[in-house]
Amino acid sequence: MADDRAEVSNFEIVNHYFDLAADRLGVPEDIRAVLRSAYREVQVQIPVRLSDGKIHVYSGYRVQHNGARGPYKGGIRFHPEVDLDEVRALASLMTWKTAIAGIPFGGAKGGVNCPADELERSEVQAISRSFMDKIEKVLGPTRDIPAPDVNTNAQVMAWMMDEYGKLHGHTPAVVTGKPISLEGSYGREAATGRGLVYLYREAAPSLGLTPSETRVVVQGYGNVGSWAARIMQQLGCRLVAASDARGAIRHDGGIDADALAEHVAAGGRVAEFPGAEEISPEELLAVECEVFIPAALGGMIHAQNADLLNCRVIIEGANSPTTPRADEILTEKGVFIVPDVMANAGGVVVSYFEWAQNLQHFRWDEREVNDKLGTIMRRAYREVVARTKEDEGTSLRVAAYAMGIERVLEAARTRGYI
Ligand code: GLU
C-alpha cells in the first residue's frame, strides 16, 4: 500500500493483512488468487417508492467468498457507502473469522447502499423484503445464512425470514440474529460485545490490567459498542468516553453504560447524554484509557489519527477499523491490538448456536449460550497467542489470519478443490 489516507477502503485493509499472512505462510500465487476472489457475487436492483413519492433505486449485494469449511455465513449491512468492493472484503474477513473461531461455516457478506437511519420503518421493511426476494435463490440453511450487521437488526432478520418462508415454507435457520419471539437465540444480541469482553478478560492478566483499574473508551455506541461497555461495567470497568456518528462525550468519573444504551435506544444522540462533557471525535481518540474499543465503521483509525490514541489495548469490535499504517504506528507505540477477525467473532459464534438450535427445533438458555461462547472465544485467543510465540515477531492479527487461511486451505485440499 503506497500511502495511507483517512479513506483507505475496507478492501485495501483486508487484502493487506491477508497478504502479510499469506507471505508468512508462503502461500503460492495461484492458491492466493483462489483465496482472494469470491466464489459467487450477486448484485441486484432494489427499487422502492419512498415517502417523497418517488422511486429510489438501491443496489444490493451478496458475496459468497469461500465455502470450503461449510455454508456461507455473514451479515447484511444497510449503509450508503456499501459497494461491491467493501462487501467482497468483508465477505473474505468472514471466511477467516469463522475458521479462526473453528465453527463450520464459510464466509459471506451482503449489503444495500441505502441510508437506513434516515428511512421510515415501512421503507426499511420494503427494502429488506425486496432484497431477500432477489437473493433467496443463493441462500438456505445449507447454502448461505445472513445475519445482522451495520444498521440491520433482529427486526430486519424477521422480515427476511418471513419473505424467504413465503417461497420455501417456514425456515428459521435461513437467517440468524432473529428476535427471541421468532426462534432467535438468547444471548445473540449481546454476543459480539460479550465476545470482546471475554477476550479482554483473557488478555488482561498478561497486561497487568484489573477491571477496577480499567477505563474504557467506546467509538460507536451501537449494538457492539454498547453491549461491550455494559458488560465491561458489570465486571467493574469504567466507561470514560463514548461516541456515535454524530458526536462524542467524556466523563472521567464514569458514564453509566446502561443509561447511555437506554438513551440511544430511545433515539437520543450520544452527545446529548446528560452529565457528560461533549467532545469532538478526535478528542475521543485521545482520552486516556486502558481499553479502546472501535465499534463504528472500517478505516476509522488511520495514519492521521492513530498517534492520538492513548490506550494500552485496542479490542476491535468493528470490522477492519484499523488501517495498515495505523496498525504499524500503534504497534510501535506498544499498544496491544486484539484484531477484528478474532475479537468480534462472538456474533457469528452465537449465530452458529442459533442455526444449530433452529435445525434441532430446540432452545438453549442464555447461560448455556454465554458459557459456550466463552469457551470458543478463549480457545481461539489461546491458539492465536500460541502461534505468535512459535513464530516470533508475528502480531496477533497476522497470526490470526494465518491460522484462518491454513484451516481453509486444509478443508479445500481435503475436499479436492486445490
Ligand atoms: N455481522 C457480524 C459479523 O460481522 C455477524 C455475522 C453473522 O452472525 O453471521 O461478524
XYZ file of C-alpha atoms and ligand atoms in Angstrom:
428
model
C 0.000 0.000 0.000
C 1.625 3.216 -1.197
C 0.167 5.809 1.114
C -2.373 5.656 3.853
C -5.306 8.068 3.882
C -8.288 8.518 6.065
C -10.233 6.903 3.240
C -8.303 3.653 2.992
C -11.001 1.199 1.979
C -12.017 -1.988 3.735
C -10.879 -3.770 0.586
C -7.327 -2.420 0.844
C -7.193 -3.068 4.576
C -8.333 -6.687 4.449
C -6.213 -7.538 1.401
C -3.140 -6.040 3.012
C -3.467 -8.195 6.123
C -4.281 -11.244 4.014
C -1.059 -10.725 2.043
C 1.043 -10.318 5.188
C -0.260 -13.645 6.499
C -0.043 -15.400 3.124
C 3.599 -14.225 2.834
C 4.310 -15.595 6.280
C 2.782 -18.949 5.307
C 4.453 -18.942 1.878
C 1.122 -19.458 0.077
C 1.899 -19.741 -3.666
C 0.444 -17.131 -6.029
C -2.019 -19.456 -7.783
C -3.570 -20.502 -4.470
C -3.648 -16.863 -3.336
C -5.608 -15.997 -6.457
C -8.247 -18.536 -5.432
C -8.446 -17.169 -1.884
C -8.538 -13.526 -2.966
C -11.539 -13.882 -5.228
C -15.067 -14.870 -4.279
C -16.974 -17.999 -5.252
C -20.104 -16.023 -6.172
C -21.072 -12.345 -6.306
C -24.681 -11.334 -6.714
C -25.716 -7.742 -7.409
C -29.375 -6.801 -7.539
C -31.528 -3.756 -8.125
C -33.816 -2.674 -5.281
C -36.356 -0.083 -6.406
C -38.569 1.293 -3.603
C -41.095 4.083 -3.503
C -40.173 6.313 -0.567
C -42.321 8.786 1.347
C -41.325 11.553 -1.096
C -43.499 9.726 -3.647
C -40.523 8.857 -5.881
C -38.978 5.517 -6.700
C -35.381 5.242 -5.446
C -33.166 2.529 -6.848
C -30.668 0.997 -4.437
C -28.077 -1.673 -5.143
C -27.959 -4.851 -3.113
C -25.029 -7.250 -2.938
C -24.367 -10.718 -1.598
C -20.832 -12.015 -1.915
C -20.091 -15.648 -1.044
C -16.369 -15.706 -0.571
C -15.334 -19.212 0.381
C -17.393 -22.261 1.346
C -14.673 -24.863 1.846
C -15.467 -25.189 5.573
C -19.264 -25.059 5.380
C -22.261 -22.947 4.332
C -21.521 -19.281 3.661
C -22.160 -17.069 6.678
C -22.112 -13.347 7.296
C -24.137 -10.239 7.951
C -26.056 -7.785 5.810
C -25.464 -4.053 6.240
C -27.578 -1.134 5.135
C -25.341 1.881 4.591
C -24.892 4.457 1.796
C -21.196 3.564 1.477
C -21.838 -0.103 0.736
C -20.322 -1.143 -2.586
C -19.131 -4.345 -4.175
C -15.506 -3.982 -3.098
C -16.477 -3.362 0.511
C -18.788 -6.371 0.564
C -16.068 -8.512 -1.042
C -13.579 -7.509 1.614
C -15.988 -8.103 4.468
C -17.012 -11.477 2.998
C -13.397 -12.636 2.974
C -12.998 -11.412 6.550
C -15.905 -13.719 7.486
C -14.099 -16.685 5.876
C -11.097 -16.158 8.155
C -13.267 -15.288 11.163
C -15.318 -18.488 11.081
C -12.149 -20.524 10.517
C -10.325 -18.884 13.451
C -13.323 -19.482 15.722
C -13.403 -23.077 14.470
C -17.102 -23.034 13.556
C -18.312 -24.935 10.480
C -19.051 -22.078 8.087
C -17.530 -20.298 5.137
C -17.615 -16.542 4.663
C -20.118 -14.184 3.033
C -21.376 -10.636 3.359
C -24.232 -8.619 1.989
C -25.352 -5.054 1.872
C -27.690 -2.481 0.422
C -26.449 1.073 -0.215
C -29.468 2.726 1.424
C -29.406 5.313 4.243
C -31.344 3.091 6.671
C -31.058 5.517 9.577
C -32.922 8.191 7.588
C -35.679 5.902 6.299
C -39.060 5.100 7.792
C -39.684 1.682 9.263
C -42.018 0.708 6.405
C -39.339 1.692 3.890
C -36.699 -0.407 5.635
C -39.161 -3.293 5.633
C -39.772 -2.893 1.880
C -36.013 -2.890 1.190
C -35.421 -5.932 3.429
C -38.151 -7.960 1.727
C -37.165 -6.894 -1.786
C -33.523 -7.758 -1.120
C -34.417 -11.210 0.216
C -36.733 -11.790 -2.714
C -33.854 -11.165 -5.108
C -31.140 -13.183 -3.416
C -33.167 -16.089 -1.969
C -32.012 -18.477 -4.710
C -28.462 -18.487 -3.393
C -29.467 -18.695 0.302
C -30.661 -21.523 2.548
C -29.694 -23.220 5.816
C -27.171 -25.434 3.996
C -26.071 -22.773 1.498
C -25.764 -19.270 2.914
C -27.151 -17.806 6.146
C -27.306 -13.993 6.579
C -27.336 -12.138 9.903
C -27.444 -8.530 11.149
C -24.600 -6.066 10.628
C -24.348 -2.250 10.477
C -27.878 -0.691 10.580
C -29.697 -4.024 10.461
C -31.140 -5.872 13.439
C -33.425 -8.659 14.628
C -36.465 -6.984 13.055
C -34.798 -6.880 9.636
C -33.928 -10.579 10.013
C -37.576 -11.333 10.897
C -38.783 -9.654 7.686
C -36.187 -11.528 5.663
C -37.062 -14.882 7.240
C -40.745 -14.206 6.575
C -40.082 -13.356 2.932
C -37.987 -16.500 2.457
C -40.737 -18.524 4.142
C -43.314 -17.378 1.594
C -41.364 -19.240 -1.081
C -39.848 -22.137 0.848
C -42.069 -22.666 3.902
C -41.108 -21.612 7.424
C -37.291 -21.815 7.557
C -35.874 -20.176 10.690
C -32.326 -21.455 10.026
C -32.030 -19.309 6.863
C -31.063 -16.230 8.893
C -29.633 -15.731 12.371
C -29.883 -12.828 14.764
C -33.677 -13.156 14.738
C -35.938 -11.889 17.527
C -36.387 -14.218 20.507
C -40.089 -14.470 19.601
C -39.156 -15.933 16.197
C -36.633 -18.616 17.188
C -33.745 -16.232 17.726
C -31.151 -17.333 20.281
C -30.860 -16.000 23.782
C -27.637 -14.068 24.021
C -27.303 -13.317 20.284
C -27.941 -9.590 20.529
C -25.197 -9.055 23.107
C -22.892 -11.731 21.686
C -20.386 -9.616 19.754
C -19.922 -7.248 22.696
C -19.725 -10.156 25.134
C -17.108 -11.832 22.967
C -14.930 -8.709 23.141
C -15.164 -8.795 26.920
C -14.155 -12.464 27.080
C -11.007 -11.504 25.183
C -10.351 -8.560 27.481
C -10.511 -10.999 30.376
C -8.101 -13.366 28.615
C -5.607 -10.627 27.756
C -5.844 -8.625 30.989
C -3.579 -10.684 33.310
C -0.598 -10.675 30.932
C -1.003 -6.897 30.527
C -1.307 -6.332 34.268
C -4.852 -4.962 33.957
C -7.578 -5.394 36.539
C -11.207 -4.361 35.930
C -11.286 -1.820 38.751
C -8.351 -0.019 37.127
C -9.606 -0.328 33.564
C -11.004 2.743 31.851
C -12.841 2.068 28.612
C -13.480 4.282 25.577
C -16.031 3.141 23.001
C -16.074 4.599 19.494
C -19.527 3.796 18.071
C -22.181 3.176 20.714
C -24.317 0.829 18.601
C -25.108 -2.816 19.252
C -21.499 -3.998 19.587
C -20.083 -0.987 21.425
C -22.934 -0.580 23.896
C -23.038 -4.249 24.879
C -19.269 -4.357 25.289
C -19.426 -1.271 27.536
C -22.306 -2.643 29.600
C -20.637 -6.000 30.201
C -17.274 -4.335 30.953
C -19.123 -2.185 33.505
C -20.608 -5.315 35.107
C -17.037 -6.556 35.570
C -16.121 -3.329 37.359
C -14.522 -1.350 34.498
C -15.345 2.336 33.956
C -16.649 3.818 30.699
C -14.964 7.215 30.372
C -15.869 8.255 26.805
C -18.192 7.189 24.004
C -19.372 8.357 20.595
C -21.819 7.756 17.799
C -21.714 9.024 14.210
C -22.972 12.426 15.394
C -20.794 13.249 18.376
C -18.840 12.183 21.447
C -18.797 12.616 25.230
C -16.406 12.069 28.103
C -16.722 11.895 31.846
C -13.672 10.826 33.816
C -15.793 9.842 36.801
C -17.581 7.279 34.633
C -20.550 7.225 32.264
C -23.393 4.864 33.176
C -23.172 2.425 30.241
C -26.707 1.067 30.776
C -28.286 4.518 30.964
C -26.414 5.600 27.828
C -27.635 2.477 25.999
C -31.229 3.286 27.025
C -30.778 6.896 25.892
C -29.520 5.739 22.468
C -32.221 3.056 22.138
C -34.824 5.773 22.746
C -33.440 7.663 19.731
C -31.129 10.037 21.648
C -27.738 11.167 20.407
C -24.707 10.208 22.483
C -23.654 13.893 22.595
C -26.961 14.828 24.278
C -26.492 12.386 27.167
C -26.803 14.386 30.382
C -23.986 14.685 32.886
C -21.058 14.308 30.488
C -18.916 16.790 28.625
C -19.311 16.951 24.846
C -16.029 16.457 22.954
C -15.022 16.123 19.298
C -14.404 12.751 17.604
C -10.630 13.495 17.618
C -10.714 14.288 21.320
C -12.419 10.937 21.914
C -9.412 9.153 20.416
C -7.069 10.997 22.777
C -8.939 10.208 26.008
C -6.578 8.364 28.334
C -7.809 4.822 28.928
C -6.681 1.250 29.242
C -9.053 -0.247 26.640
C -10.138 1.449 23.435
C -12.960 -0.295 21.562
C -13.515 0.802 17.953
C -17.070 -0.307 17.189
C -18.025 2.004 14.333
C -17.082 1.630 10.668
C -13.967 0.433 8.834
C -10.849 2.598 8.483
C -11.694 4.927 11.384
C -8.225 4.611 12.923
C -5.799 5.724 10.255
C -2.377 7.281 9.638
C -3.546 10.797 10.511
C -5.124 9.991 13.868
C -3.542 6.785 15.189
C -0.949 8.740 17.117
C -3.683 10.389 19.181
C -4.712 7.148 20.840
C -3.830 6.962 24.498
C -4.636 3.370 25.465
C -2.930 0.103 26.378
C -5.188 -2.219 24.405
C -7.419 -1.958 21.349
C -10.114 -4.594 21.035
C -11.594 -4.299 17.560
C -15.366 -4.542 17.683
C -15.872 -3.158 14.168
C -14.682 -4.922 11.043
C -11.381 -3.523 9.713
C -11.341 -0.363 11.882
C -7.539 -0.020 11.736
C -5.670 0.768 8.529
C -2.286 -0.902 7.928
C -0.326 2.296 8.620
C -2.272 2.915 11.818
C -1.603 -0.673 12.844
C 2.145 -0.047 12.468
C 2.028 3.257 14.363
C 0.113 1.715 17.249
C 2.317 -1.358 17.393
C 5.406 0.892 17.541
C 3.754 2.739 20.434
C 3.397 -0.591 22.216
C -0.406 -0.796 22.010
C -1.671 -4.370 22.191
C -4.200 -4.939 19.391
C -6.767 -7.714 19.520
C -7.827 -7.862 15.845
C -11.378 -7.845 14.474
C -11.087 -11.233 12.856
C -10.863 -12.843 16.274
C -12.166 -10.130 18.630
C -15.597 -9.621 17.108
C -16.297 -13.278 16.306
C -18.776 -13.545 19.195
C -21.634 -12.511 16.914
C -21.081 -15.191 14.343
C -20.330 -17.776 17.032
C -23.740 -17.250 18.631
C -25.207 -17.174 15.107
C -23.797 -20.684 14.796
C -25.555 -21.624 18.041
C -28.794 -20.082 16.767
C -28.555 -22.021 13.497
C -27.811 -25.247 15.403
C -30.785 -24.640 17.741
C -33.071 -23.919 14.753
C -32.012 -27.118 12.999
C -32.849 -29.074 16.165
C -36.007 -27.057 16.924
C -34.653 -26.689 20.421
C -33.673 -23.729 22.573
C -30.743 -23.340 24.959
C -30.913 -20.966 27.911
C -28.794 -17.814 27.953
C -26.300 -19.155 30.423
C -25.534 -22.129 28.212
C -25.106 -19.836 25.193
C -22.762 -17.485 27.048
C -20.700 -20.319 28.530
C -20.231 -21.981 25.155
C -19.374 -18.599 23.606
C -16.713 -18.054 26.276
C -15.190 -21.479 25.616
C -14.873 -20.797 21.875
C -13.529 -17.249 22.265
C -10.905 -18.331 24.804
C -9.842 -21.270 22.679
C -9.375 -19.070 19.597
C -7.422 -16.498 21.609
C -5.101 -19.094 23.132
C -4.482 -20.750 19.774
C -3.605 -17.425 18.155
C -1.370 -16.349 21.049
C 0.433 -19.705 20.841
C 1.160 -19.012 17.168
C 2.692 -15.630 17.966
C 5.066 -17.433 20.341
C 6.029 -20.141 17.820
C 6.542 -17.598 15.064
C 8.346 -14.786 16.840
C 7.617 -11.262 15.684
C 4.127 -12.060 14.362
C 1.320 -9.849 15.569
C -1.928 -11.314 16.842
C -3.514 -10.062 13.624
C -1.145 -11.799 11.249
C -1.156 -14.955 13.390
C -4.964 -14.976 13.379
C -5.217 -14.509 9.619
C -2.560 -17.190 9.091
C -4.482 -19.639 11.281
C -7.685 -18.912 9.358
C -6.002 -19.282 5.968
C -4.400 -22.584 6.981
C -7.708 -24.037 8.096
C -9.455 -23.010 4.903
C -6.643 -24.444 2.775
C -6.759 -27.687 4.719
C -10.520 -28.020 4.102
C -10.166 -27.083 0.429
C -7.380 -29.628 -0.058
C -9.277 -32.375 1.720
C -12.315 -31.772 -0.483
C -10.026 -31.935 -3.522
C -10.629 -28.322 -4.593
C -6.974 -27.382 -4.758
N -22.202 -9.239 11.092
C -21.492 -9.976 12.086
C -20.021 -10.049 11.725
O -19.506 -9.228 11.011
C -22.137 -11.311 12.374
C -22.249 -12.239 11.211
C -23.090 -13.478 11.482
O -23.569 -13.642 12.578
O -23.239 -14.263 10.527
O -19.308 -10.878 12.209
